[in-house]
PDB file of C-alpha atoms in Angstrom:
ATOM      1  CA  MET A  30    -118.920  27.167 -16.927  1.00 38.00           C
ATOM      2  CA  LEU A  31    -120.136  23.598 -17.433  1.00 38.00           C
ATOM      3  CA  ALA A  32    -117.166  22.246 -15.506  1.00 35.00           C
ATOM      4  CA  ARG A  33    -118.488  23.959 -12.370  1.00 36.00           C
ATOM      5  CA  LEU A  34    -122.033  22.647 -12.614  1.00 37.00           C
ATOM      6  CA  ASN A  35    -123.136  19.766 -10.435  1.00 42.00           C
ATOM      7  CA  HIS A  36    -125.872  18.550 -12.765  1.00 45.00           C
ATOM      8  CA  ILE A  37    -127.162  15.363 -14.262  1.00 42.00           C
ATOM      9  CA  ILE A  38    -128.483  15.325 -17.780  1.00 44.00           C
ATOM     10  CA  ALA A  39    -130.975  12.695 -18.848  1.00 47.00           C
ATOM     11  CA  ALA A  40    -131.312  13.240 -22.572  1.00 42.00           C
ATOM     12  CA  SER A  41    -131.717   9.694 -23.814  1.00 37.00           C
ATOM     13  CA  GLY A  42    -128.408   9.401 -25.581  1.00 37.00           C
ATOM     14  CA  ASN A  43    -124.796  10.489 -26.041  1.00 38.00           C
ATOM     15  CA  PRO A  44    -124.385  13.856 -24.278  1.00 37.00           C
ATOM     16  CA  HIS A  45    -121.194  14.671 -26.139  1.00 33.00           C
ATOM     17  CA  ARG A  46    -122.841  14.993 -29.557  1.00 36.00           C
ATOM     18  CA  GLU A  47    -125.203  17.748 -30.612  1.00 34.00           C
ATOM     19  CA  SER A  48    -126.669  15.776 -33.488  1.00 32.00           C
ATOM     20  CA  GLU A  49    -128.989  12.958 -32.445  1.00 34.00           C
ATOM     21  CA  ALA A  50    -129.565  11.070 -29.216  1.00 35.00           C
ATOM     22  CA  LYS A  51    -131.380   7.746 -29.164  1.00 35.00           C
ATOM     23  CA  GLY A  52    -132.718   6.079 -26.060  1.00 36.00           C
ATOM     24  CA  VAL A  53    -135.295   3.746 -24.697  1.00 36.00           C
ATOM     25  CA  GLY A  54    -136.759   5.317 -21.552  1.00 50.00           C
ATOM     26  CA  ILE A  55    -135.843   5.123 -17.874  1.00 55.00           C
ATOM     27  CA  THR A  56    -134.998   2.074 -15.855  1.00 50.00           C
ATOM     28  CA  ARG A  57    -133.385   3.138 -12.569  1.00 53.00           C
ATOM     29  CA  PRO A  58    -132.917   6.893 -12.112  1.00 54.00           C
ATOM     30  CA  ASN A  59    -129.862   6.606  -9.880  1.00 53.00           C
ATOM     31  CA  LYS A  60    -127.950   4.063 -11.957  1.00 53.00           C
ATOM     32  CA  GLY A  61    -124.361   5.200 -12.409  1.00 49.00           C
ATOM     33  CA  LEU A  62    -124.786   8.499 -10.570  1.00 50.00           C
ATOM     34  CA  GLU A  63    -122.383   7.632  -7.806  1.00 48.00           C
ATOM     35  CA  ARG A  64    -119.423   7.801 -10.217  1.00 45.00           C
ATOM     36  CA  ASP A  65    -119.264  11.517 -10.974  1.00 44.00           C
ATOM     37  CA  ASP A  66    -120.742  14.767  -9.692  1.00 42.00           C
ATOM     38  CA  ARG A  67    -121.606  15.755 -13.252  1.00 40.00           C
ATOM     39  CA  ALA A  68    -122.859  12.414 -14.516  1.00 38.00           C
ATOM     40  CA  TYR A  69    -124.763  11.784 -17.717  1.00 40.00           C
ATOM     41  CA  GLN A  70    -127.691   9.411 -17.341  1.00 39.00           C
ATOM     42  CA  ARG A  71    -128.495   7.361 -20.413  1.00 31.00           C
ATOM     43  CA  SER A  72    -131.985   5.886 -20.515  1.00 27.00           C
ATOM     44  CA  SER A  73    -132.345   2.243 -21.337  1.00 25.00           C
ATOM     45  CA  ARG A  74    -135.947   1.116 -21.453  1.00 30.00           C
ATOM     46  CA  SER A  75    -138.832   2.218 -23.788  1.00 30.00           C
ATOM     47  CA  ASN A  76    -138.903   3.072 -27.438  1.00 37.00           C
ATOM     48  CA  THR A  77    -138.136   6.762 -27.250  1.00 54.00           C
ATOM     49  CA  ASN A  78    -135.968   8.285 -29.991  1.00 79.00           C
ATOM     50  CA  SER A  79    -134.722  11.734 -29.046  1.00 88.00           C
ATOM     51  CA  GLU A  80    -133.376  14.121 -31.651  1.00 90.00           C
ATOM     52  CA  ILE A  81    -131.480  17.300 -30.819  1.00 93.00           C
ATOM     53  CA  LEU A  82    -133.010  20.220 -32.718  1.00 95.00           C
ATOM     54  CA  GLY A  83    -131.046  23.176 -31.374  1.00 93.00           C
ATOM     55  CA  ALA A  84    -127.364  24.022 -31.172  1.00 94.00           C
ATOM     56  CA  GLY A  85    -125.993  24.463 -27.661  1.00 93.00           C
ATOM     57  CA  TRP A  86    -128.811  22.362 -26.210  1.00 93.00           C
ATOM     58  CA  LEU A  87    -126.803  21.190 -23.194  1.00 91.00           C
ATOM     59  CA  LEU A  88    -125.674  24.689 -22.308  1.00 92.00           C
ATOM     60  CA  LYS A  89    -129.233  26.023 -22.688  1.00 95.00           C
ATOM     61  CA  LEU A  90    -130.511  23.455 -20.210  1.00 94.00           C
ATOM     62  CA  ALA A  91    -127.618  24.054 -17.796  1.00 92.00           C
ATOM     63  CA  VAL A  92    -127.876  27.849 -17.830  1.00 94.00           C
ATOM     64  CA  ASN A  93    -131.563  27.714 -16.949  1.00 95.00           C
ATOM     65  CA  LEU A  94    -131.032  25.093 -14.254  1.00 94.00           C
ATOM     66  CA  ASP A  95    -128.395  27.353 -12.721  1.00 93.00           C
ATOM     67  CA  GLN A  96    -130.939  30.125 -12.102  1.00 95.00           C
ATOM     68  CA  PRO A  97    -132.003  30.792  -8.489  1.00 95.00           C
ATOM     69  CA  LYS A  98    -134.727  28.494  -7.136  1.00 96.00           C
ATOM     70  CA  VAL A  99    -134.817  26.314 -10.277  1.00 96.00           C
ATOM     71  CA  GLY A 100    -134.668  22.616  -9.405  1.00 95.00           C
ATOM     72  CA  MET A 101    -135.292  20.898 -12.729  1.00 95.00           C
ATOM     73  CA  VAL A 102    -135.536  21.789 -16.411  1.00 96.00           C
ATOM     74  CA  GLY A 103    -136.634  19.823 -19.452  1.00 94.00           C
ATOM     75  CA  ALA A 104    -137.268  20.061 -23.159  1.00 95.00           C
ATOM     76  CA  THR A 105    -140.989  19.339 -22.868  1.00 96.00           C
ATOM     77  CA  GLY A 106    -143.723  19.323 -20.263  1.00 97.00           C
ATOM     78  CA  SER A 107    -147.421  18.620 -20.070  1.00 98.00           C
ATOM     79  CA  PHE A 108    -150.582  19.073 -17.990  1.00 98.00           C
ATOM     80  CA  GLU A 109    -151.985  15.748 -19.196  1.00 98.00           C
ATOM     81  CA  SER A 110    -153.473  13.350 -16.659  1.00 97.00           C
ATOM     82  CA  LEU A 111    -153.534   9.554 -16.786  1.00 97.00           C
ATOM     83  CA  SER A 112    -156.187   9.372 -14.057  1.00 96.00           C
ATOM     84  CA  GLY A 113    -158.513   7.595 -16.480  1.00 94.00           C
ATOM     85  CA  MET A 114    -155.988   4.771 -16.682  1.00 94.00           C
ATOM     86  CA  ASP A 115    -155.131   4.647 -12.977  1.00 96.00           C
ATOM     87  CA  PRO A 116    -156.790   6.621 -10.146  1.00 95.00           C
ATOM     88  CA  ARG A 117    -153.432   7.221  -8.501  1.00 95.00           C
ATOM     89  CA  PHE A 118    -152.649   9.899 -11.061  1.00 96.00           C
ATOM     90  CA  ALA A 119    -153.726  13.457 -10.302  1.00 94.00           C
ATOM     91  CA  ILE A 120    -156.625  14.871 -12.236  1.00 95.00           C
ATOM     92  CA  PHE A 121    -156.048  17.480 -14.936  1.00 97.00           C
ATOM     93  CA  PRO A 122    -154.084  19.762 -14.877  1.00 97.00           C
ATOM     94  CA  ASN A 123    -151.278  17.426 -13.860  1.00 97.00           C
ATOM     95  CA  VAL A 124    -148.183  19.603 -14.250  1.00 98.00           C
ATOM     96  CA  HIS A 125    -145.040  17.601 -15.032  1.00 98.00           C
ATOM     97  CA  LEU A 126    -141.859  17.740 -17.058  1.00 97.00           C
ATOM     98  CA  ARG A 127    -141.664  14.862 -19.495  1.00 95.00           C
ATOM     99  CA  SER A 128    -138.772  12.447 -19.014  1.00 91.00           C
ATOM    100  CA  ASN A 129    -137.599  12.318 -22.632  1.00 89.00           C
ATOM    101  CA  ALA A 130    -134.988  15.001 -21.898  1.00 90.00           C
ATOM    102  CA  PHE A 131    -134.386  16.733 -18.584  1.00 92.00           C
ATOM    103  CA  MET A 132    -131.645  18.084 -16.346  1.00 92.00           C
ATOM    104  CA  ILE A 133    -131.515  18.057 -12.567  1.00 93.00           C
ATOM    105  CA  ARG A 134    -128.777  18.376  -9.979  1.00 91.00           C
ATOM    106  CA  ARG A 135    -127.277  15.027  -9.124  1.00 89.00           C
ATOM    107  CA  SER A 136    -127.668  15.478  -5.368  1.00 89.00           C
ATOM    108  CA  LEU A 137    -131.349  16.347  -5.732  1.00 92.00           C
ATOM    109  CA  LEU A 138    -132.078  13.381  -7.987  1.00 91.00           C
ATOM    110  CA  LEU A 139    -130.387  11.018  -5.552  1.00 90.00           C
ATOM    111  CA  GLU A 140    -132.348  12.529  -2.657  1.00 93.00           C
ATOM    112  CA  ILE A 141    -135.655  12.065  -4.479  1.00 93.00           C
ATOM    113  CA  ALA A 142    -135.161   8.888  -6.456  1.00 89.00           C
ATOM    114  CA  GLY A 143    -132.109   7.141  -5.065  1.00 84.00           C
ATOM    115  CA  GLU A 144    -134.012   4.001  -4.070  1.00 83.00           C
ATOM    116  CA  ILE A 145    -136.683   3.948  -6.786  1.00 86.00           C
ATOM    117  CA  GLU A 146    -136.896   0.883  -9.005  1.00 87.00           C
ATOM    118  CA  ILE A 147    -138.772   1.175 -12.306  1.00 89.00           C
ATOM    119  CA  SER A 148    -139.746  -2.256 -13.557  1.00 91.00           C
ATOM    120  CA  ASP A 149    -142.553  -1.607 -16.032  1.00 92.00           C
ATOM    121  CA  LYS A 150    -144.268   1.089 -18.066  1.00 92.00           C
ATOM    122  CA  LEU A 151    -146.695   2.016 -15.283  1.00 95.00           C
ATOM    123  CA  ASP A 152    -143.771   2.600 -12.909  1.00 94.00           C
ATOM    124  CA  ALA A 153    -142.213   4.883 -15.536  1.00 92.00           C
ATOM    125  CA  TYR A 154    -145.483   6.795 -15.956  1.00 95.00           C
ATOM    126  CA  LEU A 155    -145.766   7.233 -12.185  1.00 96.00           C
ATOM    127  CA  PHE A 156    -142.192   8.469 -11.962  1.00 95.00           C
ATOM    128  CA  GLU A 157    -142.910  10.988 -14.704  1.00 96.00           C
ATOM    129  CA  SER A 158    -146.401  12.193 -13.769  1.00 97.00           C
ATOM    130  CA  GLY A 159    -147.722  10.340 -10.711  1.00 97.00           C
ATOM    131  CA  PRO A 160    -148.488  11.868  -7.291  1.00 96.00           C
ATOM    132  CA  ALA A 161    -144.854  11.390  -6.220  1.00 95.00           C
ATOM    133  CA  SER A 162    -143.428  12.233  -9.641  1.00 97.00           C
ATOM    134  CA  LEU A 163    -139.973  13.697 -10.004  1.00 96.00           C
ATOM    135  CA  THR A 164    -141.581  17.053 -10.882  1.00 97.00           C
ATOM    136  CA  ASN A 165    -143.866  17.014  -7.842  1.00 97.00           C
ATOM    137  CA  GLU A 166    -141.038  16.118  -5.493  1.00 97.00           C
ATOM    138  CA  VAL A 167    -138.971  19.023  -6.862  1.00 97.00           C
ATOM    139  CA  LEU A 168    -141.929  21.397  -6.387  1.00 98.00           C
ATOM    140  CA  ARG A 169    -142.535  20.129  -2.844  1.00 98.00           C
ATOM    141  CA  ARG A 170    -139.039  21.268  -1.977  1.00 98.00           C
ATOM    142  CA  GLY A 171    -139.929  24.844  -2.923  1.00 98.00           C
ATOM    143  CA  LEU A 172    -138.048  24.714  -6.209  1.00 98.00           C
ATOM    144  CA  ASP A 173    -139.282  25.637  -9.670  1.00 98.00           C
ATOM    145  CA  VAL A 174    -139.466  23.545 -12.826  1.00 98.00           C
ATOM    146  CA  GLN A 175    -139.076  24.980 -16.305  1.00 98.00           C
ATOM    147  CA  ILE A 176    -139.286  23.992 -19.942  1.00 98.00           C
ATOM    148  CA  VAL A 177    -136.315  25.233 -21.973  1.00 97.00           C
ATOM    149  CA  GLY A 178    -137.065  26.194 -25.552  1.00 98.00           C
ATOM    150  CA  ARG A 179    -134.845  26.124 -28.608  1.00 98.00           C
ATOM    151  CA  ASN A 180    -134.485  29.877 -28.100  1.00 98.00           C
ATOM    152  CA  GLY A 181    -132.717  29.195 -24.790  1.00 98.00           C
ATOM    153  CA  ARG A 182    -135.468  30.733 -22.674  1.00 98.00           C
ATOM    154  CA  GLY A 183    -136.831  28.996 -19.579  1.00 98.00           C
ATOM    155  CA  TYR A 184    -140.615  28.862 -19.167  1.00 98.00           C
ATOM    156  CA  PRO A 185    -142.448  28.288 -15.858  1.00 97.00           C
ATOM    157  CA  PRO A 186    -145.565  26.087 -16.020  1.00 97.00           C
ATOM    158  CA  ARG A 187    -148.040  28.912 -16.645  1.00 96.00           C
ATOM    159  CA  TRP A 188    -146.262  29.599 -19.949  1.00 96.00           C
ATOM    160  CA  TRP A 189    -145.860  26.002 -21.100  1.00 98.00           C
ATOM    161  CA  PRO A 190    -149.018  25.926 -23.263  1.00 97.00           C
ATOM    162  CA  ARG A 191    -147.750  28.962 -25.180  1.00 96.00           C
ATOM    163  CA  SER A 192    -144.055  28.082 -25.340  1.00 97.00           C
ATOM    164  CA  GLU A 193    -144.523  26.261 -28.677  1.00 97.00           C
ATOM    165  CA  THR A 194    -142.469  23.331 -27.424  1.00 98.00           C
ATOM    166  CA  PHE A 195    -144.901  20.430 -27.040  1.00 98.00           C
ATOM    167  CA  ARG A 196    -148.207  19.805 -28.829  1.00 98.00           C
ATOM    168  CA  ARG A 197    -148.785  23.434 -29.649  1.00 96.00           C
ATOM    169  CA  LEU A 198    -148.947  25.072 -33.076  1.00 95.00           C
ATOM    170  CA  THR A 199    -145.913  23.869 -35.077  1.00 97.00           C
ATOM    171  CA  GLN A 200    -143.612  23.267 -32.071  1.00 98.00           C
ATOM    172  CA  ASP A 201    -141.133  25.753 -33.539  1.00 98.00           C
ATOM    173  CA  ASN A 202    -139.458  26.288 -30.178  1.00 98.00           C
ATOM    174  CA  LEU A 203    -138.867  22.584 -29.427  1.00 98.00           C
ATOM    175  CA  LEU A 204    -135.295  21.845 -28.316  1.00 96.00           C
ATOM    176  CA  ILE A 205    -135.306  18.030 -28.302  1.00 94.00           C
ATOM    177  CA  ALA A 206    -137.818  15.999 -30.295  1.00 95.00           C
ATOM    178  CA  ASP A 207    -139.068  12.472 -29.622  1.00 94.00           C
ATOM    179  CA  ASN A 208    -141.717  10.036 -30.856  1.00 94.00           C
ATOM    180  CA  GLN A 209    -144.543  11.990 -29.227  1.00 95.00           C
ATOM    181  CA  THR A 210    -143.561  15.326 -30.758  1.00 96.00           C
ATOM    182  CA  ARG A 211    -143.195  13.687 -34.169  1.00 96.00           C
ATOM    183  CA  HIS A 212    -146.549  11.936 -33.769  1.00 97.00           C
ATOM    184  CA  TYR A 213    -148.165  15.323 -33.148  1.00 98.00           C
ATOM    185  CA  MET A 214    -146.519  16.869 -36.205  1.00 98.00           C
ATOM    186  CA  ASP A 215    -147.625  13.977 -38.430  1.00 98.00           C
ATOM    187  CA  ALA A 216    -151.210  13.925 -37.123  1.00 98.00           C
ATOM    188  CA  VAL A 217    -154.216  15.174 -39.072  1.00 97.00           C
ATOM    189  CA  TRP A 218    -155.795  18.385 -37.807  1.00 96.00           C
ATOM    190  CA  SER A 219    -158.585  16.672 -35.848  1.00 97.00           C
ATOM    191  CA  LEU A 220    -156.098  14.505 -33.957  1.00 98.00           C
ATOM    192  CA  LYS A 221    -153.815  17.489 -33.345  1.00 97.00           C
ATOM    193  CA  HIS A 222    -156.769  19.342 -31.832  1.00 97.00           C
ATOM    194  CA  ALA A 223    -157.546  16.390 -29.536  1.00 97.00           C
ATOM    195  CA  LEU A 224    -153.910  16.130 -28.443  1.00 98.00           C
ATOM    196  CA  VAL A 225    -153.789  19.840 -27.637  1.00 98.00           C
ATOM    197  CA  LEU A 226    -156.948  19.565 -25.537  1.00 97.00           C
ATOM    198  CA  ASN A 227    -155.671  16.487 -23.678  1.00 97.00           C
ATOM    199  CA  THR A 228    -152.348  18.154 -22.996  1.00 98.00           C
ATOM    200  CA  TRP A 229    -153.288  21.767 -22.249  1.00 98.00           C
ATOM    201  CA  GLY A 230    -157.081  22.034 -22.031  1.00 97.00           C
ATOM    202  CA  PRO A 231    -158.294  25.598 -21.479  1.00 97.00           C
ATOM    203  CA  PHE A 232    -154.831  26.837 -20.506  1.00 97.00           C
ATOM    204  CA  VAL A 233    -153.917  27.586 -24.123  1.00 95.00           C
ATOM    205  CA  ASP A 234    -155.834  30.787 -23.391  1.00 94.00           C
ATOM    206  CA  HIS A 235    -153.496  33.127 -21.510  1.00 88.00           C
ATOM    207  CA  ARG A 236    -156.465  34.498 -19.570  1.00 93.00           C
ATOM    208  CA  VAL A 237    -156.997  31.126 -17.856  1.00 94.00           C
ATOM    209  CA  ALA A 238    -154.668  30.754 -14.868  1.00 92.00           C
ATOM    210  CA  LEU A 239    -153.384  27.530 -13.382  1.00 91.00           C
ATOM    211  CA  PRO A 240    -154.990  26.685 -10.012  1.00 86.00           C
ATOM    212  CA  GLY A 241    -152.914  27.354  -6.960  1.00 72.00           C
TER     213      GLY A 241
END
């Protein structure tokens, strides 16, 4: 099945091992993609350490990406906004897949980000969650984005706060961990509560619907 898929995986490490992947962020999204239709993008800039938590993680991502109308999947996502740091960011809720581990079709990534250069941390933040973020550009094309849990299920944005993947309860359904997920797990209760509010706000309540 995987041999037929025209995907790119950006999982911050060696895609051929289901143990641990270490990486350091994103430099240029299209680097190396012209070599192979099913290319594996290794990140190379930041201090992210990704750790695979579930068996069959690559297949779980690929199966969900292969569903109709799905344009991008990832291990974690967030509604957090950085508008307080820079007014270019959308206000909360700012729906985006986090770039620590994601999968997208190669052709779509090249279409969206083929000429993008990421030279500093702000550029990386904008690529992840800015107004022209990778997530937003996928959505603008009428495609869906999903978080994939350790259970193999894909979750659309309205279910992200209750998927138990990122900054929610004990993150039992997290597929790929990183520094931010470990920071949440190590935090005292008061800090955990603040992180949950910053990330999900009122949407932890299933009765509160996302706008639009």
